[in-house]
Coordinates of C-alpha atoms in Angstrom, one line a residue:
M15 CA -5.0 -16.4 -10.4
A16 CA -8.0 -13.9 -11.2
V17 CA -7.8 -11.3 -14.1
R18 CA -11.0 -9.3 -14.3
V19 CA -11.9 -6.4 -16.7
Q20 CA -14.7 -5.0 -15.6
T21 CA -16.3 -1.3 -15.8
A22 CA -17.4 -1.6 -11.8
D23 CA -14.8 0.2 -10.0
F24 CA -13.4 -2.5 -7.6
D25 CA -12.6 -2.9 -3.1
V26 CA -8.7 -2.5 -2.8
G27 CA -9.3 -4.4 0.4
A28 CA -11.6 -7.1 -0.8
E29 CA -8.6 -7.8 -3.8
Y30 CA -5.6 -7.5 -1.0
Q31 CA -8.0 -10.3 1.2
Q32 CA -8.7 -12.2 -2.0
L33 CA -4.3 -12.9 -1.7
V34 CA -3.7 -13.6 1.9
N35 CA -7.1 -15.8 2.8
N36 CA -6.2 -19.3 3.6
N37 CA -2.8 -18.7 2.2
P38 CA -0.5 -19.9 5.1
A39 CA 2.4 -20.4 2.6
D40 CA 2.9 -17.1 1.3
G41 CA 5.5 -14.7 3.7
A42 CA 5.0 -11.2 1.2
V43 CA 2.3 -9.7 -0.7
V44 CA 2.6 -6.8 -3.3
F45 CA -0.2 -4.7 -4.7
F46 CA -0.5 -1.7 -7.0
V47 CA -3.2 0.6 -7.7
G48 CA -2.6 2.9 -10.7
L49 CA -5.5 5.9 -11.0
V50 CA -6.7 8.3 -13.2
R51 CA -4.2 11.8 -12.5
D52 CA -5.1 14.8 -13.5
L53 CA -2.7 16.1 -15.4
N54 CA -0.8 14.5 -18.8
Q55 CA 1.4 15.6 -21.6
G56 CA 1.4 19.5 -19.8
D57 CA -2.8 18.6 -20.6
Q58 CA -5.6 19.5 -17.3
V59 CA -6.9 15.4 -17.8
K60 CA -10.8 16.2 -16.6
G61 CA -11.5 12.0 -17.8
L62 CA -10.3 9.0 -19.5
F63 CA -12.0 6.6 -21.6
L64 CA -10.6 2.8 -22.0
E65 CA -11.6 0.2 -24.3
H66 CA -11.0 -3.4 -25.3
Y67 CA -10.9 -6.5 -26.7
P68 CA -13.0 -8.8 -25.2
G69 CA -11.4 -12.3 -24.4
M70 CA -8.2 -10.8 -26.4
T71 CA -7.5 -8.8 -23.4
E72 CA -8.0 -11.2 -20.5
R73 CA -5.9 -13.6 -22.5
A74 CA -3.5 -11.2 -22.8
L75 CA -3.0 -10.5 -19.0
E76 CA -3.1 -14.2 -18.5
Q77 CA -0.4 -14.4 -20.6
I78 CA 1.6 -11.6 -18.5
E79 CA 0.7 -13.7 -15.3
A80 CA 2.1 -17.2 -16.6
D81 CA 5.4 -15.0 -18.1
A82 CA 5.8 -13.7 -14.1
R83 CA 4.8 -17.4 -12.8
A84 CA 7.6 -19.2 -15.1
R85 CA 10.3 -16.7 -13.9
W86 CA 9.3 -16.8 -10.2
P87 CA 7.8 -18.2 -7.3
L88 CA 4.5 -16.8 -6.7
G89 CA 1.5 -17.8 -5.1
R90 CA -1.9 -15.8 -6.1
V91 CA -2.2 -13.2 -8.2
Q92 CA -5.0 -10.7 -9.0
V93 CA -5.2 -8.4 -11.9
V94 CA -8.5 -5.9 -12.2
H95 CA -9.0 -3.1 -15.0
R96 CA -11.4 -0.9 -15.6
V97 CA -12.5 0.5 -19.0
G98 CA -15.6 2.6 -20.1
Q99 CA -15.5 5.9 -18.7
L100 CA -13.3 7.4 -15.9
E101 CA -12.9 10.7 -13.9
V102 CA -9.9 11.9 -12.2
N103 CA -8.9 10.1 -9.3
D104 CA -11.2 7.4 -9.8
Q105 CA -9.2 3.6 -9.8
I106 CA -8.1 1.9 -12.9
V107 CA -5.8 -1.3 -12.2
F108 CA -5.2 -3.5 -9.2
V109 CA -2.5 -5.4 -9.6
G110 CA -1.5 -7.9 -6.4
V111 CA 1.6 -10.6 -6.3
S112 CA 2.1 -13.2 -3.1
S113 CA 4.7 -14.9 -2.8
P114 CA 6.7 -16.9 -0.1
H115 CA 9.0 -14.0 0.0
R116 CA 9.2 -10.6 -0.7
E117 CA 11.5 -9.8 -3.2
A118 CA 9.7 -12.1 -6.0
A119 CA 6.5 -10.7 -4.8
Y120 CA 8.2 -7.1 -6.0
E121 CA 9.6 -8.0 -9.1
A122 CA 7.1 -9.8 -10.6
S123 CA 4.1 -7.3 -9.8
Q124 CA 6.4 -4.6 -11.4
F125 CA 7.1 -6.8 -14.2
I126 CA 2.9 -7.9 -14.6
M127 CA 2.2 -4.0 -14.3
D128 CA 5.4 -2.6 -17.0
F129 CA 3.9 -5.4 -19.6
L130 CA 0.3 -4.8 -18.7
K131 CA 1.5 -0.8 -19.8
S132 CA 2.3 -1.8 -23.1
R133 CA 1.4 -5.0 -24.4
A134 CA -2.2 -5.3 -22.9
P135 CA -4.3 -4.6 -25.3
F136 CA -6.4 -1.5 -24.4
W137 CA -7.3 1.9 -25.9
K138 CA -6.9 4.8 -24.2
K139 CA -8.9 8.6 -25.0
E140 CA -8.2 11.6 -22.6
T141 CA -10.7 14.4 -22.2
V142 CA -8.1 17.7 -21.6
R143 CA -9.1 21.0 -21.6
D144 CA -7.8 23.0 -24.3
G145 CA -8.1 26.9 -23.1
S146 CA -11.1 26.8 -22.4
D147 CA -12.8 24.2 -24.9
H148 CA -12.1 20.6 -24.1
Q149 CA -11.1 17.9 -26.4
Q150 CA -10.1 14.4 -27.0
R151 CA -7.1 12.3 -28.0
W152 CA -5.6 8.6 -28.2
I153 CA -3.1 8.0 -26.3
D154 CA 0.3 6.2 -27.0
T155 CA 2.1 4.4 -24.8
A156 CA 4.7 5.5 -23.6
A157 CA 8.4 5.5 -24.3
K158 CA 9.3 4.9 -20.8
D159 CA 6.7 2.2 -20.4
T160 CA 8.4 0.3 -24.1
E161 CA 11.6 1.4 -22.6
A162 CA 10.7 -0.2 -19.2
L163 CA 10.4 -4.0 -20.8
K164 CA 14.2 -3.9 -21.6
R165 CA 14.9 -4.4 -17.7
W166 CA 13.0 -8.3 -17.9

């Protein structure tokens, strides 16, 4: 597995190739890419700043991956999460999973994303437009993200 937390953007094609190159055992690959959207909680988003605790964040992501492997037969897993200042439509996260079968790949990728959204130690601060001015606010874990954990 590859877990990376980085400021630099990532190449979706290169991440996909890491999942499939020299991997004849897996017949399914599923991946998800999250982007910075322009609207959140009814406000126009201008940017997003993500902080993390180096070392602790990577260990949390590795534990989420280990939990997924305990539930499904997985081949390869790629998790890349960006930190620092991001703009609208920038890529934030890549989660990719390979498995011998599609059901496991779909479920494991959703599991990893659900737990990443709720349990990985990232702190997010949005810059939003407030009338003609801009303000910053910290973003809490959304109730829907915490609720999503119940299915697992």
